Amino acid sequence: MTYLTYGAAREALARGETSCEALVSSFLEKIEAENDRLNVFISVDAEGARAQARALDARRARGEDLPLAGMVVAVKDVICIRGQRVTCASRMLENFTSLYDATVIERLRAAGVLFIGKTNCDEFAMGSSNENSHFGPVRNPLDPDYVPGGSSGGSAAAVAAGMCHVALGSDTGGSIRQPAAFCGVMGLKPTYGRVSRYGLVAYASSFDCIGPFARDVDDLAAVLAVMAGQDPNDATSAPVPVPDYRAALDGGVAGLRIGLPKEYFGEGLDEGIRAAIEQQVARLETAGATVRDVSLPHTPYGIATYYILTTAEASSNLARYDGVRYGYRADEQAVRRAMKAEREALEAALRAAEEAGDDAAAAEARARLDAQESLLDRLYAQTRTEGFGSEVKRRIMLGTYVLSSGYYDAYYARAQRVRTLIRRDFERAFETVDVLLTPATPTPPFRLGEKLDDPLSMYLNDVYTVTANLAGIPGLVVPGGRHPEGFPVGVQLLGPHFEEARLLRAGAAVAHQATTA
Ligand code: GLN
């Protein structure tokens, strides 16, 4: 029997009804039964998880009580666990093994967490549908013809399918919140700097955040309390004390000032989602919250700003995958042979042109011979051509373009300034309200393949989530009602920097109402 929330499992452990080993086994059975169909995990560490569980049961038998003993966690495959592969769902890192634990892994392990496997995602966390994975798409457990969202689609699906208590994801522009909404689970993107990024493979370093997925706010609060806090290995982690997140949960919403940013309810919002959100808002008002309209006027620039800045950072971060230091390397002998054949063909052309007295053709052959790059340069190019998928390449090219001389001021520098304006919009709004409430996504989940040929429409799916990353503020998505077509609707709550406790408290109220409605 699986205790699907850690809260329930913890009580069962305390009553002696189950053991850590039994918890792990029941999740492994679920994975065994469903993973072929849903493609949630890239790797499963059955032996490791069982061994950890047995060790933990022995410690518990000796009377040791760890705060998260027996919590079973799945980890997005962009976060390092020592001795395990970290593929980033890319051919580039298909066979790369981590040499160390990410800080979050180290902290959770010390608190008694059992790691069951690494989850599928979009390649290097770039995507909104989990279709950009070298290991194939994840399917939505609620309906396998639909995408689970992305990029942390495997982590959201793992929680939704009952394959773990909690899963870790990363959120650069919505990659925790959007798949949480699509799979009907909860997902929290903490404040930038709240949780150490040490051991998270970088996509866009000034945006990336690690955060949890769970079935209830209690589990989110419990796991955040352990993950959060300053880390000497991440200079951007903040020296801000970590509050008791669980103590905050019961506060209710009486007196809470909720803002509805009008830019998040405009054109493009699905009517079924709008109706579900409006119902939630009405219920929160009945429960004692005060609701008012606010404006975040620079919201329309969010997507453009996000895709300029994150691709710029990505083009720099991903420069390290060159086949020399990390991961995949193109076949060196094949590259050598191809270059040699090219050279010989050019030399033959040159000779023929000289014999025919064709000066123009000879000059061209000479120029092309001179232009042939070094073996190393060709090996870099070939490695990156073969190792990266098309979306990653698109972003590296976009990012290189916006950073190139002559365009830098027009794109990158200007986007940095707009980022500041977006952050100020939020600061101003939080002078008059405690939290903002918005839809998590403009549409319900879409079918696999539906948006693959249209990157722009894929990017537009992130319209309500990227702004929190641009501003560095925390965002929580909880299921809040149902779409007429059947999928759950995600409600997003945004708060000021380091006010995760406030979001969790409001989220508890939304979730409570959604289940009692
Ligand atoms: N979907 C967004 C993107 O493709 C967000 C990704 C993320 O948060 N990692 O960039």
Short mmCIF file of C-alpha atoms and ligand atoms in Angstrom, two decimals:
data_model
loop_
_atom_site.label_atom_id
_atom_site.label_comp_id
_atom_site.label_asym_id
_atom_site.label_seq_id
_atom_site.Cartn_x
_atom_site.Cartn_y
_atom_site.Cartn_z
CA MET A 1 0.00 0.00 0.00
CA THR A 2 1.39 3.38 -1.00
CA TYR A 3 1.05 6.38 1.23
CA LEU A 4 0.99 8.98 -1.50
CA THR A 5 1.79 12.02 0.60
CA TYR A 6 4.78 12.08 2.85
CA GLY A 7 2.54 13.35 5.64
CA ALA A 8 0.50 10.14 5.48
CA ALA A 9 3.62 8.00 5.16
CA ARG A 10 5.21 9.64 8.17
CA GLU A 11 2.20 8.90 10.34
CA ALA A 12 2.10 5.32 9.12
CA LEU A 13 5.81 4.97 9.90
CA ALA A 14 5.24 6.34 13.38
CA ARG A 15 2.42 3.85 13.97
CA GLY A 16 4.67 1.04 12.76
CA GLU A 17 2.32 0.22 9.87
CA THR A 18 4.98 0.50 7.24
CA SER A 19 8.73 0.78 6.78
CA CYS A 20 10.96 2.86 4.56
CA GLU A 21 11.71 -0.27 2.59
CA ALA A 22 8.02 -1.01 2.05
CA LEU A 23 7.43 2.58 0.90
CA VAL A 24 10.24 2.36 -1.63
CA SER A 25 9.02 -1.03 -2.87
CA SER A 26 5.50 0.17 -3.47
CA PHE A 27 6.71 3.15 -5.49
CA LEU A 28 9.09 0.92 -7.44
CA GLU A 29 6.18 -1.36 -8.29
CA LYS A 30 4.23 1.58 -9.60
CA ILE A 31 7.19 2.69 -11.68
CA GLU A 32 7.67 -0.83 -12.99
CA ALA A 33 4.01 -0.99 -14.00
CA GLU A 34 3.69 2.44 -15.63
CA ASN A 35 7.04 3.78 -16.74
CA ASP A 36 7.08 2.09 -20.16
CA ARG A 37 3.80 3.77 -21.00
CA LEU A 38 4.50 7.22 -19.52
CA ASN A 39 8.30 7.49 -19.98
CA VAL A 40 8.67 9.43 -16.72
CA PHE A 41 12.07 8.18 -15.56
CA ILE A 42 15.35 8.24 -17.45
CA SER A 43 16.97 6.08 -14.80
CA VAL A 44 15.64 4.28 -11.74
CA ASP A 45 17.96 3.49 -8.86
CA ALA A 46 16.02 0.53 -7.43
CA GLU A 47 18.97 -1.07 -5.68
CA GLY A 48 20.30 2.19 -4.29
CA ALA A 49 16.90 3.27 -3.00
CA ARG A 50 16.28 -0.11 -1.37
CA ALA A 51 19.70 -0.06 0.28
CA GLN A 52 19.15 3.49 1.56
CA ALA A 53 15.74 2.45 2.88
CA ARG A 54 17.13 -0.56 4.76
CA ALA A 55 19.85 1.59 6.32
CA LEU A 56 17.24 4.13 7.34
CA ASP A 57 14.96 1.48 8.84
CA ALA A 58 17.91 0.29 10.91
CA ARG A 59 18.55 3.82 12.14
CA ARG A 60 14.89 4.28 12.96
CA ALA A 61 14.91 1.03 14.88
CA ARG A 62 17.68 2.52 17.00
CA GLY A 63 15.40 5.44 17.81
CA GLU A 64 16.82 8.00 15.40
CA ASP A 65 14.21 10.39 14.08
CA LEU A 66 15.09 12.35 10.97
CA PRO A 67 12.75 15.12 9.77
CA LEU A 68 12.11 13.55 6.34
CA ALA A 69 12.79 9.88 7.12
CA GLY A 70 11.28 7.73 4.40
CA MET A 71 10.30 10.53 2.04
CA VAL A 72 10.71 9.09 -1.46
CA VAL A 73 11.91 11.68 -3.97
CA ALA A 74 12.38 11.65 -7.74
CA VAL A 75 14.93 14.09 -9.16
CA LYS A 76 14.85 15.92 -12.48
CA ASP A 77 17.80 14.75 -14.51
CA VAL A 78 19.50 18.14 -14.47
CA ILE A 79 20.42 17.82 -10.77
CA CYS A 80 23.55 15.92 -9.75
CA ILE A 81 23.49 12.84 -7.58
CA ARG A 82 26.95 11.49 -6.95
CA GLY A 83 27.74 8.32 -8.87
CA GLN A 84 24.61 8.52 -11.01
CA ARG A 85 24.15 9.67 -14.57
CA VAL A 86 22.98 13.25 -15.11
CA THR A 87 21.90 13.38 -18.74
CA CYS A 88 19.90 16.63 -18.96
CA ALA A 89 17.84 14.53 -21.39
CA SER A 90 20.57 15.23 -23.95
CA ARG A 91 22.67 13.02 -26.15
CA MET A 92 25.50 15.33 -25.10
CA LEU A 93 25.48 13.98 -21.54
CA GLU A 94 23.92 10.58 -22.17
CA ASN A 95 26.81 8.79 -20.47
CA PHE A 96 27.99 11.44 -18.05
CA THR A 97 28.18 10.50 -14.36
CA SER A 98 28.07 13.11 -11.58
CA LEU A 99 31.11 13.33 -9.40
CA TYR A 100 29.30 15.01 -6.53
CA ASP A 101 25.91 15.62 -4.90
CA ALA A 102 24.04 18.86 -5.49
CA THR A 103 23.58 20.79 -2.25
CA VAL A 104 19.84 20.03 -2.25
CA ILE A 105 20.59 16.32 -2.57
CA GLU A 106 23.10 16.43 0.25
CA ARG A 107 20.68 18.27 2.55
CA LEU A 108 17.69 16.08 1.75
CA ARG A 109 19.71 12.89 2.10
CA ALA A 110 20.92 13.98 5.53
CA ALA A 111 17.26 14.55 6.50
CA GLY A 112 16.31 10.97 5.58
CA VAL A 113 15.14 11.31 1.97
CA LEU A 114 15.36 8.29 -0.35
CA PHE A 115 16.14 9.03 -4.00
CA ILE A 116 14.34 6.69 -6.35
CA GLY A 117 15.48 7.88 -9.78
CA LYS A 118 16.09 10.63 -12.30
CA THR A 119 13.16 12.04 -14.24
CA ASN A 120 12.80 12.86 -17.90
CA CYS A 121 12.65 16.51 -18.99
CA ASP A 122 13.19 18.76 -21.98
CA GLU A 123 16.79 18.81 -23.13
CA PHE A 124 18.77 21.13 -20.84
CA ALA A 125 15.40 22.24 -19.41
CA MET A 126 14.48 24.05 -22.62
CA GLY A 127 10.85 23.49 -23.47
CA SER A 128 7.25 23.57 -22.33
CA SER A 129 6.02 20.13 -23.34
CA ASN A 130 8.74 17.62 -22.53
CA GLU A 131 8.90 16.74 -26.20
CA ASN A 132 12.50 18.02 -26.54
CA SER A 133 14.00 15.03 -24.74
CA HIS A 134 16.63 12.80 -26.30
CA PHE A 135 14.83 9.98 -24.44
CA GLY A 136 11.42 10.67 -25.98
CA PRO A 137 8.44 12.58 -24.63
CA VAL A 138 6.78 12.09 -21.25
CA ARG A 139 3.06 11.43 -21.37
CA ASN A 140 0.56 13.11 -19.10
CA PRO A 141 -0.68 10.56 -16.53
CA LEU A 142 -4.12 12.19 -16.66
CA ASP A 143 -4.38 11.40 -20.39
CA PRO A 144 -1.42 9.90 -22.25
CA ASP A 145 -2.31 11.61 -25.53
CA TYR A 146 -1.49 14.94 -23.90
CA VAL A 147 1.79 16.53 -22.90
CA PRO A 148 2.61 16.79 -19.19
CA GLY A 149 4.11 20.25 -19.68
CA GLY A 150 7.77 21.04 -19.39
CA SER A 151 10.50 21.24 -18.91
CA SER A 152 10.16 19.28 -15.63
CA GLY A 153 7.44 17.09 -17.15
CA GLY A 154 8.82 13.85 -15.73
CA SER A 155 8.89 15.21 -12.20
CA ALA A 156 5.31 16.50 -12.39
CA ALA A 157 4.15 13.22 -13.93
CA ALA A 158 6.00 11.17 -11.29
CA VAL A 159 4.02 12.87 -8.51
CA ALA A 160 0.75 12.76 -10.46
CA ALA A 161 1.18 9.05 -11.23
CA GLY A 162 2.00 8.14 -7.64
CA MET A 163 5.61 7.13 -8.33
CA CYS A 164 7.11 9.13 -5.43
CA HIS A 165 6.05 11.44 -2.62
CA VAL A 166 7.87 14.49 -3.88
CA ALA A 167 9.86 15.33 -7.00
CA LEU A 168 12.46 17.99 -7.60
CA GLY A 169 12.37 20.16 -10.69
CA SER A 170 14.01 23.31 -11.93
CA ASP A 171 12.22 26.47 -12.99
CA THR A 172 13.85 29.03 -15.28
CA GLY A 173 10.67 30.39 -16.84
CA GLY A 174 7.92 28.14 -15.56
CA SER A 175 9.32 24.63 -15.75
CA ILE A 176 7.96 23.67 -12.34
CA ARG A 177 4.72 25.63 -12.36
CA GLN A 178 3.47 24.88 -15.89
CA PRO A 179 3.85 21.07 -15.67
CA ALA A 180 2.37 21.14 -12.15
CA ALA A 181 -0.68 22.84 -13.65
CA PHE A 182 -0.87 20.38 -16.57
CA CYS A 183 -0.58 17.31 -14.32
CA GLY A 184 -2.83 18.52 -11.51
CA VAL A 185 -0.19 18.62 -8.78
CA MET A 186 1.46 21.38 -6.78
CA GLY A 187 4.73 22.99 -7.73
CA LEU A 188 6.76 25.68 -6.04
CA LYS A 189 9.39 27.91 -7.61
CA PRO A 190 11.19 29.51 -4.67
CA THR A 191 12.67 33.00 -4.64
CA TYR A 192 15.89 33.23 -6.68
CA GLY A 193 18.63 32.65 -4.10
CA ARG A 194 16.39 30.82 -1.62
CA VAL A 195 17.69 27.36 -2.64
CA SER A 196 21.27 26.62 -3.66
CA ARG A 197 21.90 25.98 -7.36
CA TYR A 198 25.12 24.09 -6.66
CA GLY A 199 24.88 20.85 -8.60
CA LEU A 200 22.10 22.06 -10.91
CA VAL A 201 23.27 21.98 -14.52
CA ALA A 202 22.97 25.59 -15.69
CA TYR A 203 20.54 26.75 -18.35
CA ALA A 204 20.21 30.49 -17.56
CA SER A 205 22.03 31.11 -14.32
CA SER A 206 20.33 34.34 -13.28
CA PHE A 207 16.90 32.66 -13.63
CA ASP A 208 17.36 28.99 -12.62
CA CYS A 209 15.73 27.79 -9.39
CA ILE A 210 15.35 24.32 -7.92
CA GLY A 211 11.97 23.58 -6.35
CA PRO A 212 9.61 20.77 -5.33
CA PHE A 213 6.46 19.13 -6.70
CA ALA A 214 4.07 17.44 -4.26
CA ARG A 215 0.46 16.49 -3.68
CA ASP A 216 -0.13 18.88 -0.81
CA VAL A 217 1.28 22.06 0.70
CA ASP A 218 2.43 20.23 3.83
CA ASP A 219 4.90 18.19 1.80
CA LEU A 220 6.06 21.28 -0.11
CA ALA A 221 6.64 23.10 3.17
CA ALA A 222 8.48 20.18 4.74
CA VAL A 223 10.85 19.71 1.84
CA LEU A 224 11.46 23.43 1.26
CA ALA A 225 12.44 23.88 4.90
CA VAL A 226 15.28 21.39 4.41
CA MET A 227 16.38 22.53 0.94
CA ALA A 228 16.41 26.26 1.59
CA GLY A 229 19.17 28.40 3.02
CA GLN A 230 22.52 29.86 2.18
CA ASP A 231 25.23 27.66 0.72
CA PRO A 232 28.90 28.62 0.50
CA ASN A 233 29.05 26.74 -2.82
CA ASP A 234 26.54 29.09 -4.48
CA ALA A 235 27.44 32.76 -4.23
CA THR A 236 23.92 33.73 -5.31
CA SER A 237 22.27 31.83 -2.46
CA ALA A 238 20.90 34.34 0.01
CA PRO A 239 21.87 34.75 3.68
CA VAL A 240 18.20 34.98 4.67
CA PRO A 241 17.00 32.88 7.62
CA VAL A 242 14.69 29.97 6.77
CA PRO A 243 11.32 30.27 8.52
CA ASP A 244 9.14 27.42 9.78
CA TYR A 245 7.09 26.99 6.61
CA ARG A 246 4.73 24.44 8.12
CA ALA A 247 3.77 26.70 10.99
CA ALA A 248 2.49 29.20 8.44
CA LEU A 249 0.10 26.79 6.72
CA ASP A 250 -2.91 27.08 8.99
CA GLY A 251 -3.19 30.84 8.85
CA GLY A 252 -6.13 30.86 6.43
CA VAL A 253 -6.85 33.76 4.12
CA ALA A 254 -8.94 36.05 6.33
CA GLY A 255 -7.52 39.52 5.86
CA LEU A 256 -5.19 38.43 3.05
CA ARG A 257 -5.03 41.07 0.31
CA ILE A 258 -5.11 39.36 -3.09
CA GLY A 259 -4.30 41.24 -6.29
CA LEU A 260 -5.54 40.21 -9.74
CA PRO A 261 -3.15 41.62 -12.34
CA LYS A 262 -5.33 42.62 -15.27
CA GLU A 263 -2.61 41.82 -17.83
CA TYR A 264 -2.91 38.12 -16.85
CA PHE A 265 -6.61 37.97 -17.66
CA GLY A 266 -6.56 39.52 -21.12
CA GLU A 267 -6.66 38.22 -24.64
CA GLY A 268 -5.44 34.66 -25.18
CA LEU A 269 -6.71 33.25 -21.90
CA ASP A 270 -8.82 30.14 -22.34
CA GLU A 271 -12.40 30.76 -21.19
CA GLY A 272 -12.62 27.55 -19.20
CA ILE A 273 -9.51 28.53 -17.25
CA ARG A 274 -10.84 32.04 -16.71
CA ALA A 275 -14.11 30.69 -15.30
CA ALA A 276 -12.34 28.28 -12.93
CA ILE A 277 -10.04 31.02 -11.65
CA GLU A 278 -12.93 33.43 -11.12
CA GLN A 279 -14.73 30.79 -9.08
CA GLN A 280 -11.64 30.33 -6.90
CA VAL A 281 -11.37 34.05 -6.36
CA ALA A 282 -15.02 34.27 -5.30
CA ARG A 283 -14.50 31.50 -2.78
CA LEU A 284 -11.39 33.14 -1.36
CA GLU A 285 -13.40 36.33 -0.92
CA THR A 286 -16.07 34.40 0.93
CA ALA A 287 -13.33 32.99 3.16
CA GLY A 288 -12.35 36.52 4.16
CA ALA A 289 -9.71 37.59 1.65
CA THR A 290 -9.97 41.00 0.06
CA VAL A 291 -9.55 41.06 -3.69
CA ARG A 292 -8.61 43.97 -5.92
CA ASP A 293 -7.44 44.55 -9.46
CA VAL A 294 -3.87 45.63 -9.99
CA SER A 295 -1.73 46.36 -13.02
CA LEU A 296 1.72 45.10 -13.97
CA PRO A 297 2.11 47.26 -17.05
CA HIS A 298 5.31 45.74 -18.44
CA THR A 299 3.90 42.20 -18.56
CA PRO A 300 3.50 42.26 -22.38
CA TYR A 301 7.32 42.44 -22.70
CA GLY A 302 7.87 39.39 -20.49
CA ILE A 303 8.20 36.69 -23.15
CA ALA A 304 10.51 38.70 -25.42
CA THR A 305 12.70 39.76 -22.52
CA TYR A 306 12.85 36.23 -21.18
CA TYR A 307 13.80 34.66 -24.51
CA ILE A 308 16.51 37.24 -25.15
CA LEU A 309 18.15 37.00 -21.74
CA THR A 310 17.85 33.24 -21.21
CA THR A 311 19.15 32.37 -24.66
CA ALA A 312 22.08 34.74 -24.11
CA GLU A 313 22.92 33.04 -20.83
CA ALA A 314 22.37 29.61 -22.36
CA SER A 315 24.72 30.30 -25.27
CA SER A 316 27.42 31.07 -22.75
CA ASN A 317 26.63 28.23 -20.31
CA LEU A 318 26.43 25.61 -23.05
CA ALA A 319 29.76 26.60 -24.61
CA ARG A 320 31.41 24.11 -22.27
CA TYR A 321 29.97 21.11 -24.14
CA ASP A 322 32.67 20.82 -26.75
CA GLY A 323 33.45 17.11 -26.73
CA VAL A 324 36.78 17.72 -25.04
CA ARG A 325 35.88 18.28 -21.42
CA TYR A 326 32.41 16.79 -21.09
CA GLY A 327 30.19 14.16 -22.47
CA TYR A 328 29.57 13.23 -26.06
CA ARG A 329 32.37 13.48 -28.64
CA ALA A 330 31.91 13.06 -32.38
CA ASP A 331 33.88 10.23 -33.94
CA GLU A 332 37.35 11.75 -34.31
CA GLN A 333 38.53 9.34 -36.98
CA ALA A 334 35.43 9.99 -39.08
CA VAL A 335 35.98 13.74 -38.78
CA ARG A 336 39.63 13.30 -39.78
CA ARG A 337 38.65 11.19 -42.80
CA ALA A 338 35.98 13.65 -43.90
CA MET A 339 38.41 16.57 -43.68
CA LYS A 340 41.05 14.67 -45.57
CA ALA A 341 38.60 13.79 -48.36
CA GLU A 342 37.54 17.44 -48.61
CA ARG A 343 41.15 18.54 -48.79
CA GLU A 344 42.00 16.01 -51.49
CA ALA A 345 39.01 17.03 -53.56
CA LEU A 346 39.98 20.70 -53.31
CA GLU A 347 43.59 19.90 -54.22
CA ALA A 348 42.41 17.95 -57.26
CA ALA A 349 40.16 20.84 -58.27
CA LEU A 350 43.06 23.23 -57.86
CA ARG A 351 45.34 21.12 -60.07
CA ALA A 352 42.66 20.77 -62.74
CA ALA A 353 42.02 24.52 -62.72
CA GLU A 354 45.72 25.27 -62.99
CA GLU A 355 46.11 22.84 -65.89
CA ALA A 356 43.10 24.38 -67.62
CA GLY A 357 44.51 27.86 -66.96
CA ASP A 358 41.25 28.83 -65.14
CA ASP A 359 42.59 31.44 -62.71
CA ALA A 360 39.24 32.18 -61.10
CA ALA A 361 38.53 28.52 -60.29
CA ALA A 362 42.08 28.06 -59.02
CA ALA A 363 41.77 31.08 -56.75
CA GLU A 364 38.53 29.77 -55.34
CA ALA A 365 39.96 26.33 -54.62
CA ARG A 366 42.96 27.92 -52.94
CA ALA A 367 40.72 30.13 -50.80
CA ARG A 368 38.65 27.15 -49.71
CA LEU A 369 41.76 25.17 -48.86
CA ASP A 370 43.03 28.05 -46.75
CA ALA A 371 39.68 28.35 -45.05
CA GLN A 372 39.53 24.76 -43.87
CA GLU A 373 39.41 24.89 -40.06
CA SER A 374 41.62 22.94 -37.68
CA LEU A 375 40.73 19.40 -36.71
CA LEU A 376 39.85 20.63 -33.21
CA ASP A 377 37.46 23.29 -34.49
CA ARG A 378 35.78 20.78 -36.77
CA LEU A 379 35.54 18.32 -33.90
CA TYR A 380 33.82 20.94 -31.70
CA ALA A 381 31.34 21.74 -34.44
CA GLN A 382 30.62 18.12 -35.29
CA THR A 383 30.22 17.21 -31.61
CA ARG A 384 27.74 20.01 -31.03
CA THR A 385 25.89 19.26 -34.27
CA GLU A 386 25.39 15.65 -33.22
CA GLY A 387 25.12 16.12 -29.46
CA PHE A 388 22.46 18.83 -29.18
CA GLY A 389 18.84 18.64 -30.28
CA SER A 390 17.23 21.26 -32.49
CA GLU A 391 15.62 23.41 -29.74
CA VAL A 392 18.92 23.69 -27.86
CA LYS A 393 20.68 24.68 -31.09
CA ARG A 394 18.00 27.25 -31.85
CA ARG A 395 18.57 28.85 -28.45
CA ILE A 396 22.34 28.81 -28.69
CA MET A 397 22.07 30.58 -32.05
CA LEU A 398 19.53 33.12 -30.78
CA GLY A 399 21.66 33.79 -27.71
CA THR A 400 24.85 34.15 -29.70
CA TYR A 401 23.07 36.56 -32.01
CA VAL A 402 21.70 38.83 -29.26
CA LEU A 403 25.14 39.01 -27.66
CA SER A 404 27.04 39.69 -30.86
CA SER A 405 28.69 43.03 -31.37
CA GLY A 406 26.38 45.45 -33.12
CA TYR A 407 23.26 43.76 -31.69
CA TYR A 408 24.17 43.63 -28.02
CA ASP A 409 22.80 47.09 -27.21
CA ALA A 410 19.64 46.61 -29.22
CA TYR A 411 18.74 43.29 -27.65
CA TYR A 412 20.66 42.15 -24.58
CA ALA A 413 21.28 45.50 -22.90
CA ARG A 414 17.76 46.68 -23.60
CA ALA A 415 16.24 43.45 -22.29
CA GLN A 416 18.20 43.89 -19.06
CA ARG A 417 16.57 47.27 -18.61
CA VAL A 418 13.11 45.87 -19.27
CA ARG A 419 13.86 43.16 -16.69
CA THR A 420 14.29 45.92 -14.12
CA LEU A 421 10.95 47.47 -15.13
CA ILE A 422 9.20 44.13 -14.71
CA ARG A 423 10.71 43.69 -11.25
CA ARG A 424 9.57 47.19 -10.30
CA ASP A 425 6.02 46.42 -11.46
CA PHE A 426 5.91 43.64 -8.89
CA GLU A 427 7.46 45.74 -6.14
CA ARG A 428 4.86 48.40 -6.69
CA ALA A 429 2.00 45.88 -6.70
CA PHE A 430 3.21 44.34 -3.43
CA GLU A 431 2.92 47.73 -1.78
CA THR A 432 -0.85 47.31 -1.88
CA VAL A 433 -1.48 43.54 -1.95
CA ASP A 434 0.04 40.53 -0.16
CA VAL A 435 -0.11 38.06 -3.03
CA LEU A 436 -1.03 38.06 -6.70
CA LEU A 437 -3.34 35.42 -8.10
CA THR A 438 -3.19 34.48 -11.79
CA PRO A 439 -3.81 31.56 -14.11
CA ALA A 440 -0.73 29.33 -14.38
CA THR A 441 -1.11 28.79 -18.12
CA PRO A 442 -3.18 30.40 -20.87
CA THR A 443 -4.50 27.03 -22.11
CA PRO A 444 -5.14 23.53 -20.80
CA PRO A 445 -2.66 20.77 -21.77
CA PHE A 446 -2.27 20.26 -25.51
CA ARG A 447 -1.84 17.05 -27.46
CA LEU A 448 1.56 15.54 -28.13
CA GLY A 449 2.91 16.94 -31.38
CA GLU A 450 0.37 19.76 -31.54
CA LYS A 451 2.82 22.65 -31.14
CA LEU A 452 6.02 21.01 -32.32
CA ASP A 453 6.21 22.95 -35.58
CA ASP A 454 5.48 26.27 -33.98
CA PRO A 455 8.14 27.32 -31.48
CA LEU A 456 6.55 30.73 -30.98
CA SER A 457 3.22 29.32 -29.85
CA MET A 458 5.18 26.97 -27.58
CA TYR A 459 7.04 29.96 -26.10
CA LEU A 460 3.76 31.81 -25.56
CA ASN A 461 2.66 29.06 -23.19
CA ASP A 462 5.05 30.58 -20.65
CA VAL A 463 3.42 34.00 -20.73
CA TYR A 464 2.20 33.89 -17.11
CA THR A 465 5.24 32.21 -15.60
CA VAL A 466 8.37 33.87 -17.02
CA THR A 467 7.74 37.15 -15.23
CA ALA A 468 8.38 35.64 -11.77
CA ASN A 469 11.80 34.46 -12.94
CA LEU A 470 12.57 37.83 -14.49
CA ALA A 471 11.77 39.44 -11.12
CA GLY A 472 13.26 36.64 -8.98
CA ILE A 473 10.08 36.31 -6.91
CA PRO A 474 8.53 33.03 -5.69
CA GLY A 475 5.59 31.37 -7.43
CA LEU A 476 3.34 28.53 -6.34
CA VAL A 477 0.92 26.60 -8.53
CA VAL A 478 -1.89 24.58 -6.97
CA PRO A 479 -4.79 22.80 -8.61
CA GLY A 480 -7.85 25.01 -8.31
CA GLY A 481 -10.87 23.64 -10.05
CA ARG A 482 -11.57 21.87 -13.29
CA HIS A 483 -11.67 22.80 -16.93
CA PRO A 484 -14.85 21.88 -18.84
CA GLU A 485 -12.67 19.56 -20.98
CA GLY A 486 -11.65 17.65 -17.86
CA PHE A 487 -8.14 18.77 -16.98
CA PRO A 488 -7.42 20.45 -13.66
CA VAL A 489 -6.78 24.19 -13.74
CA GLY A 490 -3.63 25.55 -12.14
CA VAL A 491 -3.87 28.63 -9.96
CA GLN A 492 -0.65 30.60 -9.65
CA LEU A 493 0.17 32.62 -6.53
CA LEU A 494 3.04 35.10 -6.65
CA GLY A 495 4.53 36.84 -3.64
CA PRO A 496 7.34 39.20 -2.70
CA HIS A 497 10.91 37.91 -2.40
CA PHE A 498 11.33 35.31 0.38
CA GLU A 499 7.60 35.17 1.17
CA GLU A 500 7.17 31.48 0.33
CA ALA A 501 5.37 30.97 3.66
CA ARG A 502 2.67 33.42 2.59
CA LEU A 503 2.24 31.61 -0.73
CA LEU A 504 1.97 28.24 0.97
CA ARG A 505 -0.65 29.58 3.35
CA ALA A 506 -2.73 30.99 0.49
CA GLY A 507 -2.10 27.81 -1.53
CA ALA A 508 -3.41 25.69 1.32
CA ALA A 509 -6.65 27.67 1.24
CA VAL A 510 -7.03 27.39 -2.55
CA ALA A 511 -6.35 23.65 -2.48
CA HIS A 512 -8.74 23.15 0.40
CA GLN A 513 -11.51 24.93 -1.46
CA ALA A 514 -10.79 23.12 -4.69
CA THR A 515 -11.22 19.77 -2.96
CA THR A 516 -14.26 20.71 -0.89
CA ALA A 517 -16.07 22.50 -3.73
N1 GLN B 1 9.34 26.67 -21.03
C1 GLN B 1 10.34 27.64 -20.70
C2 GLN B 1 11.49 27.53 -21.68
O1 GLN B 1 11.36 26.79 -22.58
C3 GLN B 1 10.80 27.46 -19.30
C4 GLN B 1 11.85 26.45 -19.15
C5 GLN B 1 12.32 26.32 -17.76
O2 GLN B 1 11.75 26.92 -16.85
N2 GLN B 1 13.40 25.59 -17.59
O3 GLN B 1 12.49 28.15 -21.53
#
